[in-house]
Coordinates of N, CA and C in Angstrom, one line a residue:
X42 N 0.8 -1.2 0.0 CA 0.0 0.0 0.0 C 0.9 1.3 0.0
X43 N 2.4 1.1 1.0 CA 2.8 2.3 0.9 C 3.5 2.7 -0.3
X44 N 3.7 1.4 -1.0 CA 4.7 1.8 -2.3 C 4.0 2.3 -3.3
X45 N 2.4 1.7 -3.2 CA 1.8 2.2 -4.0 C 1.4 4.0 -4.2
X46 N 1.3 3.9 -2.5 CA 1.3 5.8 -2.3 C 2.5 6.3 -3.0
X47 N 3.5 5.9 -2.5 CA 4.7 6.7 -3.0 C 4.8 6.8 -4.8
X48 N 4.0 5.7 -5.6 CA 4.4 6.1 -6.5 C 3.3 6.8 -7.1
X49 N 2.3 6.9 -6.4 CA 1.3 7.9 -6.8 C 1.4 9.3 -6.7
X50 N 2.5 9.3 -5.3 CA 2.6 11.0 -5.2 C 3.8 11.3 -6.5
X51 N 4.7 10.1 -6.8 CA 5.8 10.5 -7.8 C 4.9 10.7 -9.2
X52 N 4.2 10.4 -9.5 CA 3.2 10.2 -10.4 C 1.9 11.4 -10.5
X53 N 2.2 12.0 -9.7 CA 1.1 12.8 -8.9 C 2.1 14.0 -9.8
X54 N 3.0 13.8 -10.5 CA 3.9 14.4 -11.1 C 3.6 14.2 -12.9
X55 N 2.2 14.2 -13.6 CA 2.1 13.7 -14.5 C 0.5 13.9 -15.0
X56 N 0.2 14.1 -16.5 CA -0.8 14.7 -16.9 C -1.0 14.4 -18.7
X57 N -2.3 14.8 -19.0 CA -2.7 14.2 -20.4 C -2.1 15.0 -21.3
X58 N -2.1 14.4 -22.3 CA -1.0 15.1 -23.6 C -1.5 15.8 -24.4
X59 N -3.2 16.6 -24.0 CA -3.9 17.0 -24.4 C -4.4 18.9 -23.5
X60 N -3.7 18.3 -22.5 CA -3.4 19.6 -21.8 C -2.8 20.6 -22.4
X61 N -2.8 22.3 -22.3 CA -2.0 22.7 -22.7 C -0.9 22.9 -22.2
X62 N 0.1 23.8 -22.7 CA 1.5 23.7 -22.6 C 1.7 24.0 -20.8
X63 N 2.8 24.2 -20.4 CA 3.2 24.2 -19.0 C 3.1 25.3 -18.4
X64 N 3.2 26.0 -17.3 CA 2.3 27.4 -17.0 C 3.9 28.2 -17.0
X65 N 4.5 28.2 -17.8 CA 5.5 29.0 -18.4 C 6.8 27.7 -18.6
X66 N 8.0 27.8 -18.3 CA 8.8 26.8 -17.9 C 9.0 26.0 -16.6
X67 N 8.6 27.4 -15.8 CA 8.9 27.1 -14.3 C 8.2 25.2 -13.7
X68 N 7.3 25.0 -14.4 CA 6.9 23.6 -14.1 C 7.7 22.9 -14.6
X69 N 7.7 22.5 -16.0 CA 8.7 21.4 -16.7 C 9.9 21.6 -15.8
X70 N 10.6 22.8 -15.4 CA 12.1 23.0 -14.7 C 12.4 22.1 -13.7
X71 N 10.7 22.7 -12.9 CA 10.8 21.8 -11.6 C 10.2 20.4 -11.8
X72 N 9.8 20.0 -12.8 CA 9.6 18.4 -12.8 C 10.3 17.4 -13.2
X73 N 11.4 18.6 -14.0 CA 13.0 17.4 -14.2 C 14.1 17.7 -12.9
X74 N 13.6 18.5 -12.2 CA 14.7 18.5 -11.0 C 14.1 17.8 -10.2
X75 N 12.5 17.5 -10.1 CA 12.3 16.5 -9.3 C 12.5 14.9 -9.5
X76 N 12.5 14.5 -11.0 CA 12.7 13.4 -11.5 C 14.1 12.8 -11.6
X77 N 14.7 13.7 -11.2 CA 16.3 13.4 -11.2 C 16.6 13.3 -10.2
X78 N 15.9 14.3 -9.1 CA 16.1 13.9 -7.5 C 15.8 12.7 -7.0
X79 N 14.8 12.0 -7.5 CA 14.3 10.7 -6.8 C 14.4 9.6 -8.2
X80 N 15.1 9.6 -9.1 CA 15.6 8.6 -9.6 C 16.4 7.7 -8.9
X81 N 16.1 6.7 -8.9 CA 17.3 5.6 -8.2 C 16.8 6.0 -6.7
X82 N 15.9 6.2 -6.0 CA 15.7 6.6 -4.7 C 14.8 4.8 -4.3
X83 N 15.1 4.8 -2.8 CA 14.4 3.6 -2.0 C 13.1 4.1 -1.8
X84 N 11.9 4.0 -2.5 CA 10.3 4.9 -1.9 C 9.8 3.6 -1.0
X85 N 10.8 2.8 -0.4 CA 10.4 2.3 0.6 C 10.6 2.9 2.0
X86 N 11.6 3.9 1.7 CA 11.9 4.5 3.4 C 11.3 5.7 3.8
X87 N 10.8 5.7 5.0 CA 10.0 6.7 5.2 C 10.4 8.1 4.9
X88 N 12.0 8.2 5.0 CA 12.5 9.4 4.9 C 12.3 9.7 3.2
X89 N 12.4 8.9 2.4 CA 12.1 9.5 1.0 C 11.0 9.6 0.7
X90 N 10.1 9.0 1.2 CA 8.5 9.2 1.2 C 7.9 10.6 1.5
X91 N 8.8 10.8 2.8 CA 8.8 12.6 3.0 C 8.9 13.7 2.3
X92 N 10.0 13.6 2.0 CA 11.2 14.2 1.1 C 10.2 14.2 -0.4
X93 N 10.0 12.8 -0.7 CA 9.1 12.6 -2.1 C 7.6 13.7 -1.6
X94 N 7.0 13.7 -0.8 CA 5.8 14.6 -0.7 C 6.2 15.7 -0.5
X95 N 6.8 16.2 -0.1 CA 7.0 17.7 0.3 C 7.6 18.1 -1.4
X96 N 8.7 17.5 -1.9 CA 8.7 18.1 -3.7 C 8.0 18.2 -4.3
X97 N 6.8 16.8 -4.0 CA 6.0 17.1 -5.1 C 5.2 18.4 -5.0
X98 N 4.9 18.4 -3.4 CA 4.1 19.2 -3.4 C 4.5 21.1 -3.7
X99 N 5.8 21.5 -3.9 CA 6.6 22.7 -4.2 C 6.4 22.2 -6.2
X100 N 6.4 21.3 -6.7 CA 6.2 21.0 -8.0 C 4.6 21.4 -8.2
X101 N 3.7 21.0 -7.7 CA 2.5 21.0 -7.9 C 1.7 22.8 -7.8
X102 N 2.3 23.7 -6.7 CA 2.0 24.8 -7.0 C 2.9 25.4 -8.6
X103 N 3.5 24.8 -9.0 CA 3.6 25.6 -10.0 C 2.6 24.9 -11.2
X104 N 1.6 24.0 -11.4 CA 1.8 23.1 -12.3 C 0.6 24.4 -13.0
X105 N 0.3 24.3 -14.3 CA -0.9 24.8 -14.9 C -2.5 24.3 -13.9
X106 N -3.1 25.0 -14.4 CA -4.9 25.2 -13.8 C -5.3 24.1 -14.4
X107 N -4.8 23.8 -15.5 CA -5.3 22.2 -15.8 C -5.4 21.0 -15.4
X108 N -3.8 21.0 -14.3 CA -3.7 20.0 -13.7 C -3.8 20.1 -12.1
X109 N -4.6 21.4 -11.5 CA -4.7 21.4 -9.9 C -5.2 20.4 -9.0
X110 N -6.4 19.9 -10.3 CA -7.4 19.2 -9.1 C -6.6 17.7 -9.7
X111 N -5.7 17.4 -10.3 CA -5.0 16.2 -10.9 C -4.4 16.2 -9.2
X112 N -3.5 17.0 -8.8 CA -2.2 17.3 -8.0 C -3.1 17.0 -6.7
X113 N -3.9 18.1 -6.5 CA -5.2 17.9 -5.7 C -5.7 16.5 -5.0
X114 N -5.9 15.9 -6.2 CA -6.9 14.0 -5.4 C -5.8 13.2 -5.3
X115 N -4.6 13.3 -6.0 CA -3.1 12.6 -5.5 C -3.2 12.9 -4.0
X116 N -2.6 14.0 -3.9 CA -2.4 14.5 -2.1 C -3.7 14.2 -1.5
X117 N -4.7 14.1 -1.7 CA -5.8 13.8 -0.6 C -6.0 12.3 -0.6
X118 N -5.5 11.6 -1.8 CA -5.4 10.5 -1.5 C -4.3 9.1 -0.9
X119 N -3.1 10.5 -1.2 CA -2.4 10.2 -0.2 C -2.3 10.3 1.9
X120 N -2.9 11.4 1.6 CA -3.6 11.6 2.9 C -4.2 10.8 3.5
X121 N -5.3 10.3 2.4 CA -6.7 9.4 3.2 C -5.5 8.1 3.3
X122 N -4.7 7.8 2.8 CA -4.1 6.5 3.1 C -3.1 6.4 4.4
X123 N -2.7 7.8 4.5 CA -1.8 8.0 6.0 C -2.6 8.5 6.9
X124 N -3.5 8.6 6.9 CA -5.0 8.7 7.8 C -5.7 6.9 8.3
X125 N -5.0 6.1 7.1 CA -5.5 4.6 7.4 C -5.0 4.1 8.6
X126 N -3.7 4.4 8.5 CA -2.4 4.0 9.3 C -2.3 2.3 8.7
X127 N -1.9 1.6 9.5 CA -2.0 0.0 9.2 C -3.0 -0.2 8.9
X128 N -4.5 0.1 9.3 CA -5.6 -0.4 9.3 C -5.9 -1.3 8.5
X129 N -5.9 -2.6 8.0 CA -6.2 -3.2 6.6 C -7.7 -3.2 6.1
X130 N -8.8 -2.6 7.2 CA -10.2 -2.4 6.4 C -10.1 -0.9 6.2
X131 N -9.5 -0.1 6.7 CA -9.8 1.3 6.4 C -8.7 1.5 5.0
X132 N -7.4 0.8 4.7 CA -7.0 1.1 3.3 C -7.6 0.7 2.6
X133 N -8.3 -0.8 2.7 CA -9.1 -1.3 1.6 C -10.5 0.1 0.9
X134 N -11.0 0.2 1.7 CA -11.6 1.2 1.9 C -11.3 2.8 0.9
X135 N -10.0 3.0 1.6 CA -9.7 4.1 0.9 C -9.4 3.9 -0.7
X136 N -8.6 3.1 -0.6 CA -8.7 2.6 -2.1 C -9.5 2.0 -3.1
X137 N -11.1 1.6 -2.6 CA -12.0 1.5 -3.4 C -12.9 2.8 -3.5
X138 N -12.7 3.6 -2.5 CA -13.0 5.2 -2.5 C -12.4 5.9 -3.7
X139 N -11.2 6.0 -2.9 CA -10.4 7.4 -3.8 C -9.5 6.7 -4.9
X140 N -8.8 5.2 -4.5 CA -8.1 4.7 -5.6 C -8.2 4.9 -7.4
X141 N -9.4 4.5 -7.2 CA -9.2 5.5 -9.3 C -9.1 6.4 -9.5
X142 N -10.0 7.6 -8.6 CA -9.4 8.8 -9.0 C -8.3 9.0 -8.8
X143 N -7.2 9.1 -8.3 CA -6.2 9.1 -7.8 C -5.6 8.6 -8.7
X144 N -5.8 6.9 -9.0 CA -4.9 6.7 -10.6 C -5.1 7.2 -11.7
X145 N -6.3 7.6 -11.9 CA -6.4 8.5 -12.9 C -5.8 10.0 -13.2
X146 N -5.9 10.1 -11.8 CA -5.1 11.7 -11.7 C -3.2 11.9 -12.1
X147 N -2.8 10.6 -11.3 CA -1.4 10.6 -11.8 C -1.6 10.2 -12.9
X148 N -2.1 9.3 -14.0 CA -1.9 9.2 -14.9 C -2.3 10.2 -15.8
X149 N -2.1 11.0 -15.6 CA -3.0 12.6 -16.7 C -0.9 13.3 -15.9
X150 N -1.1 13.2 -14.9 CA 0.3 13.9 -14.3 C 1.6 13.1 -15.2
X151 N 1.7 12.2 -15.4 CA 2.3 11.4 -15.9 C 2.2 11.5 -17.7
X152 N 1.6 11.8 -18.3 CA 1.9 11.8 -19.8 C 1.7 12.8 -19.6
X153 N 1.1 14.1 -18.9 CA 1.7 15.7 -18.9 C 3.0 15.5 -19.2
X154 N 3.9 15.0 -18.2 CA 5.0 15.4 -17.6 C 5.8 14.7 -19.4
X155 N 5.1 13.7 -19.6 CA 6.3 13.0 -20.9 C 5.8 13.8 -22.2
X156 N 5.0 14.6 -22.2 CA 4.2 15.1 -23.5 C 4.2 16.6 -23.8
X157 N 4.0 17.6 -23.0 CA 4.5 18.2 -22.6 C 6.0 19.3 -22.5
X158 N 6.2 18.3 -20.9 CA 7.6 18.5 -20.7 C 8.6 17.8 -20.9
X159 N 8.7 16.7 -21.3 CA 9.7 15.6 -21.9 C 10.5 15.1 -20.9
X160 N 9.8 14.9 -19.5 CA 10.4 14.7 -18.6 C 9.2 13.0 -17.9
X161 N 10.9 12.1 -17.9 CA 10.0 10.8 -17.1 C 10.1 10.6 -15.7
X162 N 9.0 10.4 -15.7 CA 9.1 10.3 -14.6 C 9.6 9.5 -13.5
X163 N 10.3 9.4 -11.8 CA 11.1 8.1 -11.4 C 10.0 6.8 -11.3
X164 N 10.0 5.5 -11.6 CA 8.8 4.8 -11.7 C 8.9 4.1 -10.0
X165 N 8.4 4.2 -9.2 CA 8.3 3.8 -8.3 C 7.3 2.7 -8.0

């Protein structure tokens, strides 16, 4: 469950190829400094899971109006999942809740990020 968050928030980093362009450079900038930051990274340790949320989240204020509420159900659904704690009926739960939006949001973040800005993202 947690790997799966982690690579949602990394992913949370990613959008449709039908969006328009990026809300100047300043996003693409920051989406290949984030993709280079956490390449080759453990998103099993709690400390990069951190580290991975708090970037994305400095990436996500810059992203275009097209992709806020994409950035948006990522983080809340990361949330709702560290809100589960261990719980194995309350993740289930969350993930029959929020889980597709959520995949669907990184995946619109995700071919943003490759279509876009020409930036891949780390696959976690």
């Amino acid at each position: 469950m947690r790997r799966r968050l982690a690579a949602l928030v990394a992913a949370v980093t990613v959008s449709l190829g039908s969006v328009t362009a990026c809300s100047g450079d300043d996003y693409c900038a920051r989406l290949k400094d984030y993709a280079a930051e956490f390449e080759g990274k453990d998103f099993t340790s709690s400390a990069v899971k951190a580290d991975l949320r708090q970037a994305a989240e400095k990436v996500a204020k810059s992203a275009p109006a097209e992709l806020q509420d994409d950035w948006k159900a990522v983080f809340a659904y990361d949330d709702a999942l560290r809100g589960a704690g261990g719980d194995s009926a309350k993740l289930r739960d969350v993930l029959k809740q929020d889980g597709g939006k959520a995949s669907a949001a990184s995946r619109t973040i995700e071919e943003q990020a490759e279509g876009t800005c020409h930036v891949k993202l780390p696959n976690t």
